[in-house]
mmCIF file of C-alpha atoms in Angstrom:
data_model
loop_
_atom_site.group_PDB
_atom_site.id
_atom_site.type_symbol
_atom_site.label_atom_id
_atom_site.label_comp_id
_atom_site.label_asym_id
_atom_site.label_seq_id
_atom_site.Cartn_x
_atom_site.Cartn_y
_atom_site.Cartn_z
ATOM 1 C CA GLY A 1 -1.772 -11.960 -1.282
ATOM 2 C CA ASP A 2 -2.090 -13.654 -4.193
ATOM 3 C CA SER A 3 -2.283 -11.363 -7.343
ATOM 4 C CA VAL A 4 -2.204 -11.119 -11.446
ATOM 5 C CA THR A 5 -1.215 -8.648 -13.685
ATOM 6 C CA GLN A 6 -2.127 -8.896 -17.219
ATOM 7 C CA MET A 7 -0.759 -6.514 -19.961
ATOM 8 C CA GLU A 8 -2.836 -2.856 -20.572
ATOM 9 C CA GLY A 9 -4.651 -3.510 -23.477
ATOM 10 C CA PRO A 10 -7.285 -3.205 -25.562
ATOM 11 C CA VAL A 11 -4.918 -5.142 -28.277
ATOM 12 C CA THR A 12 -6.107 -4.644 -32.349
ATOM 13 C CA LEU A 13 -4.242 -7.001 -34.401
ATOM 14 C CA SER A 14 -5.251 -7.806 -38.591
ATOM 15 C CA GLU A 15 -5.892 -11.523 -38.789
ATOM 16 C CA GLU A 16 -3.015 -14.186 -39.346
ATOM 17 C CA ALA A 17 -0.944 -11.740 -37.307
ATOM 18 C CA PHE A 18 0.933 -13.447 -34.072
ATOM 19 C CA LEU A 19 -0.684 -12.863 -30.383
ATOM 20 C CA THR A 20 1.250 -12.179 -27.445
ATOM 21 C CA ILE A 21 -0.993 -11.870 -24.076
ATOM 22 C CA ASN A 22 1.476 -11.026 -20.982
ATOM 23 C CA CYS A 23 0.535 -12.565 -17.923
ATOM 24 C CA THR A 24 2.654 -11.908 -14.374
ATOM 25 C CA TYR A 25 2.124 -13.282 -10.901
ATOM 26 C CA THR A 26 2.450 -13.307 -6.978
ATOM 27 C CA ALA A 27 1.898 -15.817 -4.923
ATOM 28 C CA THR A 28 2.894 -17.568 -2.247
ATOM 29 C CA GLY A 29 3.054 -20.715 -2.801
ATOM 30 C CA TYR A 30 2.414 -23.020 -6.037
ATOM 31 C CA PRO A 31 -0.321 -21.854 -7.902
ATOM 32 C CA SER A 32 -2.232 -23.692 -10.971
ATOM 33 C CA LEU A 33 -2.030 -20.873 -13.590
ATOM 34 C CA PHE A 34 -5.211 -20.306 -16.124
ATOM 35 C CA TRP A 35 -6.663 -18.489 -18.937
ATOM 36 C CA TYR A 36 -9.860 -17.797 -19.264
ATOM 37 C CA VAL A 37 -11.684 -16.452 -22.391
ATOM 38 C CA GLN A 38 -14.628 -14.193 -22.622
ATOM 39 C CA TYR A 39 -16.510 -14.346 -26.212
ATOM 40 C CA PRO A 40 -19.327 -10.786 -26.465
ATOM 41 C CA GLY A 41 -22.315 -11.345 -24.922
ATOM 42 C CA GLU A 42 -21.128 -14.506 -22.883
ATOM 43 C CA GLY A 43 -19.154 -15.952 -19.759
ATOM 44 C CA LEU A 44 -15.566 -16.798 -19.237
ATOM 45 C CA GLN A 45 -14.844 -19.971 -20.352
ATOM 46 C CA LEU A 46 -11.361 -22.304 -19.834
ATOM 47 C CA LEU A 47 -9.341 -21.790 -22.374
ATOM 48 C CA LEU A 48 -6.224 -23.529 -20.886
ATOM 49 C CA LYS A 49 -4.290 -24.196 -17.803
ATOM 50 C CA ALA A 50 -1.691 -25.352 -15.721
ATOM 51 C CA THR A 51 -0.525 -27.025 -12.716
ATOM 52 C CA LYS A 52 3.060 -27.071 -12.497
ATOM 53 C CA ALA A 53 6.508 -25.327 -12.499
ATOM 54 C CA ASP A 54 7.403 -26.325 -16.951
ATOM 55 C CA ASP A 55 3.857 -27.561 -17.958
ATOM 56 C CA LYS A 56 2.462 -25.841 -21.203
ATOM 57 C CA GLY A 57 -1.507 -25.601 -21.841
ATOM 58 C CA SER A 58 -2.780 -25.250 -24.994
ATOM 59 C CA ASN A 59 -6.025 -25.899 -26.279
ATOM 60 C CA LYS A 60 -6.994 -23.630 -30.347
ATOM 61 C CA GLY A 61 -3.932 -22.270 -30.861
ATOM 62 C CA PHE A 62 -3.164 -21.118 -28.203
ATOM 63 C CA GLU A 63 -0.934 -21.942 -26.069
ATOM 64 C CA ALA A 64 0.996 -20.395 -22.277
ATOM 65 C CA THR A 65 4.010 -21.971 -20.500
ATOM 66 C CA TYR A 66 4.512 -22.005 -16.758
ATOM 67 C CA ARG A 67 7.482 -20.079 -15.937
ATOM 68 C CA LYS A 68 8.252 -20.336 -12.538
ATOM 69 C CA GLU A 69 11.519 -18.248 -12.141
ATOM 70 C CA THR A 70 9.816 -15.252 -14.217
ATOM 71 C CA THR A 71 6.516 -16.454 -12.309
ATOM 72 C CA SER A 72 4.650 -15.425 -15.269
ATOM 73 C CA PHE A 73 1.674 -17.416 -18.037
ATOM 74 C CA HIS A 74 1.871 -15.270 -21.358
ATOM 75 C CA LEU A 75 -0.228 -16.328 -23.642
ATOM 76 C CA GLU A 76 0.312 -16.552 -27.336
ATOM 77 C CA LYS A 77 -1.349 -18.324 -30.926
ATOM 78 C CA GLY A 78 0.899 -18.151 -33.674
ATOM 79 C CA SER A 79 -2.422 -16.460 -36.466
ATOM 80 C CA VAL A 80 -5.551 -15.060 -34.720
ATOM 81 C CA GLN A 81 -8.527 -15.036 -36.466
ATOM 82 C CA VAL A 82 -11.402 -12.864 -36.706
ATOM 83 C CA SER A 83 -13.660 -15.420 -34.157
ATOM 84 C CA ASP A 84 -10.687 -14.851 -31.101
ATOM 85 C CA SER A 85 -11.844 -11.519 -30.978
ATOM 86 C CA ALA A 86 -12.547 -11.715 -27.228
ATOM 87 C CA VAL A 87 -11.287 -10.697 -23.488
ATOM 88 C CA TYR A 88 -8.845 -12.806 -22.510
ATOM 89 C CA PHE A 89 -8.122 -13.142 -17.531
ATOM 90 C CA CYS A 90 -4.813 -14.502 -16.561
ATOM 91 C CA ALA A 91 -6.416 -16.096 -13.356
ATOM 92 C CA LEU A 92 -4.324 -17.990 -10.472
ATOM 93 C CA SER A 93 -6.043 -20.757 -7.553
ATOM 94 C CA ASP A 94 -3.061 -22.388 -4.977
ATOM 95 C CA PRO A 95 -4.549 -25.844 -4.188
ATOM 96 C CA PHE A 96 -2.873 -25.685 -1.283
ATOM 97 C CA ALA A 97 -3.411 -22.068 0.074
ATOM 98 C CA GLY A 98 -5.534 -21.622 3.501
ATOM 99 C CA GLY A 99 -6.877 -18.819 4.942
ATOM 100 C CA THR A 100 -9.273 -16.338 2.562
ATOM 101 C CA SER A 101 -7.734 -17.987 -0.608
ATOM 102 C CA TYR A 102 -8.472 -20.925 -0.185
ATOM 103 C CA GLY A 103 -11.186 -22.801 -2.726
ATOM 104 C CA LYS A 104 -10.508 -19.123 -5.172
ATOM 105 C CA LEU A 105 -9.048 -17.940 -8.724
ATOM 106 C CA THR A 106 -7.339 -15.002 -8.792
ATOM 107 C CA PHE A 107 -7.969 -12.781 -11.821
ATOM 108 C CA GLY A 108 -6.393 -10.623 -14.144
ATOM 109 C CA GLN A 109 -8.122 -7.054 -14.606
ATOM 110 C CA GLY A 110 -8.722 -8.669 -18.579
ATOM 111 C CA THR A 111 -6.584 -7.982 -22.373
ATOM 112 C CA ILE A 112 -9.606 -6.912 -25.223
ATOM 113 C CA LEU A 113 -8.450 -8.301 -27.945
ATOM 114 C CA THR A 114 -9.715 -7.152 -31.159
ATOM 115 C CA VAL A 115 -8.940 -9.065 -34.307
ATOM 116 C CA HIS A 116 -9.453 -7.652 -38.189
ATOM 117 C CA PRO A 117 -9.900 -9.164 -41.459
ATOM 118 C CA ASP B 1 -29.309 -26.354 -22.169
ATOM 119 C CA ALA B 2 -26.643 -23.977 -19.641
ATOM 120 C CA ASP B 3 -24.993 -26.162 -17.423
ATOM 121 C CA VAL B 4 -24.475 -22.820 -15.384
ATOM 122 C CA THR B 5 -27.356 -20.736 -15.902
ATOM 123 C CA GLN B 6 -28.341 -17.290 -14.336
ATOM 124 C CA THR B 7 -31.509 -15.400 -14.866
ATOM 125 C CA PRO B 8 -32.148 -12.452 -15.060
ATOM 126 C CA ARG B 9 -29.887 -11.505 -18.550
ATOM 127 C CA ASN B 10 -30.773 -8.124 -18.017
ATOM 128 C CA ARG B 11 -32.575 -5.985 -14.964
ATOM 129 C CA ILE B 12 -32.836 -2.476 -15.083
ATOM 130 C CA THR B 13 -33.428 -0.547 -11.213
ATOM 131 C CA LYS B 14 -34.048 2.109 -8.956
ATOM 132 C CA THR B 15 -31.956 2.947 -6.335
ATOM 133 C CA GLY B 16 -33.257 1.614 -2.701
ATOM 134 C CA LYS B 17 -34.930 -1.735 -4.892
ATOM 135 C CA ARG B 18 -34.548 -4.835 -3.238
ATOM 136 C CA ILE B 19 -32.634 -7.119 -6.434
ATOM 137 C CA MET B 20 -32.752 -10.976 -6.723
ATOM 138 C CA LEU B 21 -31.077 -12.152 -9.399
ATOM 139 C CA GLU B 22 -30.648 -16.665 -9.423
ATOM 140 C CA CYS B 23 -28.477 -19.184 -10.461
ATOM 141 C CA SER B 24 -28.971 -23.041 -11.084
ATOM 142 C CA GLN B 25 -26.679 -25.039 -11.730
ATOM 143 C CA THR B 26 -27.103 -28.311 -13.283
ATOM 144 C CA LYS B 27 -23.302 -30.255 -13.003
ATOM 145 C CA GLY B 28 -23.632 -31.290 -9.395
ATOM 146 C CA HIS B 29 -21.162 -29.147 -7.806
ATOM 147 C CA ASP B 30 -20.507 -28.235 -4.540
ATOM 148 C CA ARG B 31 -18.922 -24.745 -5.285
ATOM 149 C CA MET B 32 -20.844 -21.833 -5.806
ATOM 150 C CA TYR B 33 -19.390 -18.077 -6.692
ATOM 151 C CA TRP B 34 -20.760 -14.918 -7.498
ATOM 152 C CA TYR B 35 -18.538 -12.514 -9.029
ATOM 153 C CA ARG B 36 -19.498 -8.926 -10.717
ATOM 154 C CA GLN B 37 -17.512 -7.399 -13.481
ATOM 155 C CA ASP B 38 -16.598 -3.937 -14.090
ATOM 156 C CA PRO B 39 -14.319 -2.790 -16.943
ATOM 157 C CA GLY B 40 -10.701 -2.056 -15.971
ATOM 158 C CA LEU B 41 -11.163 -4.518 -13.027
ATOM 159 C CA GLY B 42 -11.025 -8.274 -14.296
ATOM 160 C CA LEU B 43 -13.844 -10.125 -11.474
ATOM 161 C CA ARG B 44 -14.157 -9.362 -7.953
ATOM 162 C CA LEU B 45 -15.563 -12.006 -5.840
ATOM 163 C CA ILE B 46 -18.237 -11.440 -3.396
ATOM 164 C CA TYR B 47 -19.400 -14.457 -2.744
ATOM 165 C CA TYR B 48 -18.512 -18.007 -2.024
ATOM 166 C CA SER B 49 -20.305 -21.384 -0.503
ATOM 167 C CA PHE B 50 -18.871 -25.165 -0.652
ATOM 168 C CA ASP B 51 -21.474 -25.903 0.296
ATOM 169 C CA VAL B 52 -25.226 -25.727 0.953
ATOM 170 C CA LYS B 53 -24.222 -25.398 4.664
ATOM 171 C CA ASP B 54 -21.081 -22.687 4.223
ATOM 172 C CA ILE B 55 -21.168 -19.080 3.237
ATOM 173 C CA ASN B 56 -18.167 -17.693 2.857
ATOM 174 C CA LYS B 57 -17.652 -13.435 2.125
ATOM 175 C CA GLY B 58 -15.927 -12.630 -0.902
ATOM 176 C CA GLU B 59 -13.378 -9.514 -0.547
ATOM 177 C CA ILE B 60 -16.527 -7.339 -1.953
ATOM 178 C CA SER B 61 -19.184 -7.962 0.080
ATOM 179 C CA ASP B 62 -21.210 -5.169 1.281
ATOM 180 C CA GLY B 63 -24.087 -4.422 0.253
ATOM 181 C CA TYR B 64 -24.772 -7.948 -1.156
ATOM 182 C CA SER B 65 -26.342 -10.905 0.763
ATOM 183 C CA VAL B 66 -26.697 -14.583 -0.563
ATOM 184 C CA SER B 67 -28.878 -17.662 -0.148
ATOM 185 C CA ARG B 68 -27.843 -21.175 -0.875
ATOM 186 C CA GLN B 69 -31.371 -22.730 -0.907
ATOM 187 C CA ALA B 70 -30.404 -25.791 -2.391
ATOM 188 C CA GLN B 71 -27.141 -27.726 -3.832
ATOM 189 C CA ALA B 72 -28.368 -26.196 -7.332
ATOM 190 C CA LYS B 73 -29.230 -22.951 -6.767
ATOM 191 C CA PHE B 74 -27.163 -19.692 -5.494
ATOM 192 C CA SER B 75 -28.930 -16.195 -5.050
ATOM 193 C CA LEU B 76 -27.281 -13.315 -4.931
ATOM 194 C CA SER B 77 -29.473 -10.146 -3.651
ATOM 195 C CA LEU B 78 -28.883 -6.161 -3.060
ATOM 196 C CA GLU B 79 -30.908 -5.091 0.155
ATOM 197 C CA SER B 80 -31.296 -1.314 -1.040
ATOM 198 C CA ALA B 81 -29.143 -0.716 -4.856
ATOM 199 C CA ILE B 82 -27.045 1.580 -5.595
ATOM 200 C CA PRO B 83 -25.623 3.281 -8.618
ATOM 201 C CA ASN B 84 -22.492 1.847 -7.933
ATOM 202 C CA GLN B 85 -24.005 -1.917 -7.934
ATOM 203 C CA THR B 86 -24.447 -1.318 -12.293
ATOM 204 C CA ALA B 87 -21.975 -3.841 -13.309
ATOM 205 C CA LEU B 88 -21.929 -7.410 -15.114
ATOM 206 C CA TYR B 89 -23.054 -10.132 -12.618
ATOM 207 C CA PHE B 90 -21.701 -14.036 -12.930
ATOM 208 C CA CYS B 91 -22.106 -16.942 -11.492
ATOM 209 C CA ALA B 92 -19.820 -19.804 -11.393
ATOM 210 C CA THR B 93 -19.503 -23.255 -9.989
ATOM 211 C CA ALA B 94 -17.112 -25.251 -9.052
ATOM 212 C CA GLU B 95 -16.328 -29.468 -8.392
ATOM 213 C CA GLY B 96 -15.559 -30.147 -4.097
ATOM 214 C CA SER B 97 -12.724 -32.190 -4.528
ATOM 215 C CA GLY B 98 -8.957 -33.252 -6.371
ATOM 216 C CA GLU B 99 -7.662 -30.838 -9.177
ATOM 217 C CA ALA B 100 -10.738 -29.511 -10.825
ATOM 218 C CA LYS B 101 -11.806 -27.387 -8.572
ATOM 219 C CA ASN B 102 -9.983 -25.125 -9.616
ATOM 220 C CA ILE B 103 -11.700 -25.154 -12.399
ATOM 221 C CA GLN B 104 -14.604 -22.769 -12.565
ATOM 222 C CA TYR B 105 -17.500 -22.981 -15.187
ATOM 223 C CA PHE B 106 -20.006 -19.869 -15.520
ATOM 224 C CA GLY B 107 -22.949 -19.060 -16.644
ATOM 225 C CA ALA B 108 -23.710 -16.133 -19.053
ATOM 226 C CA GLY B 109 -23.980 -13.358 -16.693
ATOM 227 C CA THR B 110 -26.755 -10.844 -15.935
ATOM 228 C CA ARG B 111 -26.131 -7.167 -16.281
ATOM 229 C CA LEU B 112 -27.606 -4.840 -13.730
ATOM 230 C CA SER B 113 -28.006 -1.133 -14.105
ATOM 231 C CA VAL B 114 -29.518 0.598 -10.971
ATOM 232 C CA LEU B 115 -30.682 3.919 -11.595
#
């Protein structure tokens, strides 16, 4: 079945540092890929997405490129801020999946990011 | 007002008690989901519903039941709560068709403690 693996956390950075959170996936079809962010005390919200190979999703200075050849969707930001401290989830959904995968998101385990001033 | 509202936000209960978590949405979405979040495990799907008459078990449905009372309401029940059901519970919604059906919108969560 489909699966998502994120880099082990937690990640601690100083403000203005470069961020990379690795995400790789396993899927039988052609999934759409997502990054969700969960700020303290809140639910998850969509950060960015990509629906086909070589697509780049971007939002709030974050970027991720859909790499089919390496089955990866790594999240990057050039200069993090304290306000970026949150839990980040990589996820996939296969719009063409049948059976038990239909219409569902598969999440990675989440990566806690803490940014210090 | 939030588009996806969960009540209560926090709940403490005792082993063996029946408890209901409620979710309502104003987004007009057909699809609704219940997840639980445990540290280091990400989100795991409990139940999902594609419309009022279509309810499906997720990967960890044992010990839980759901009711889709209307398009806007989806409740999760723990018939006899046990301590390992202590977790953060999320409701989510999504559109029923098109590419947008893969984008889910989450409530703020219910933190449940079973003593």
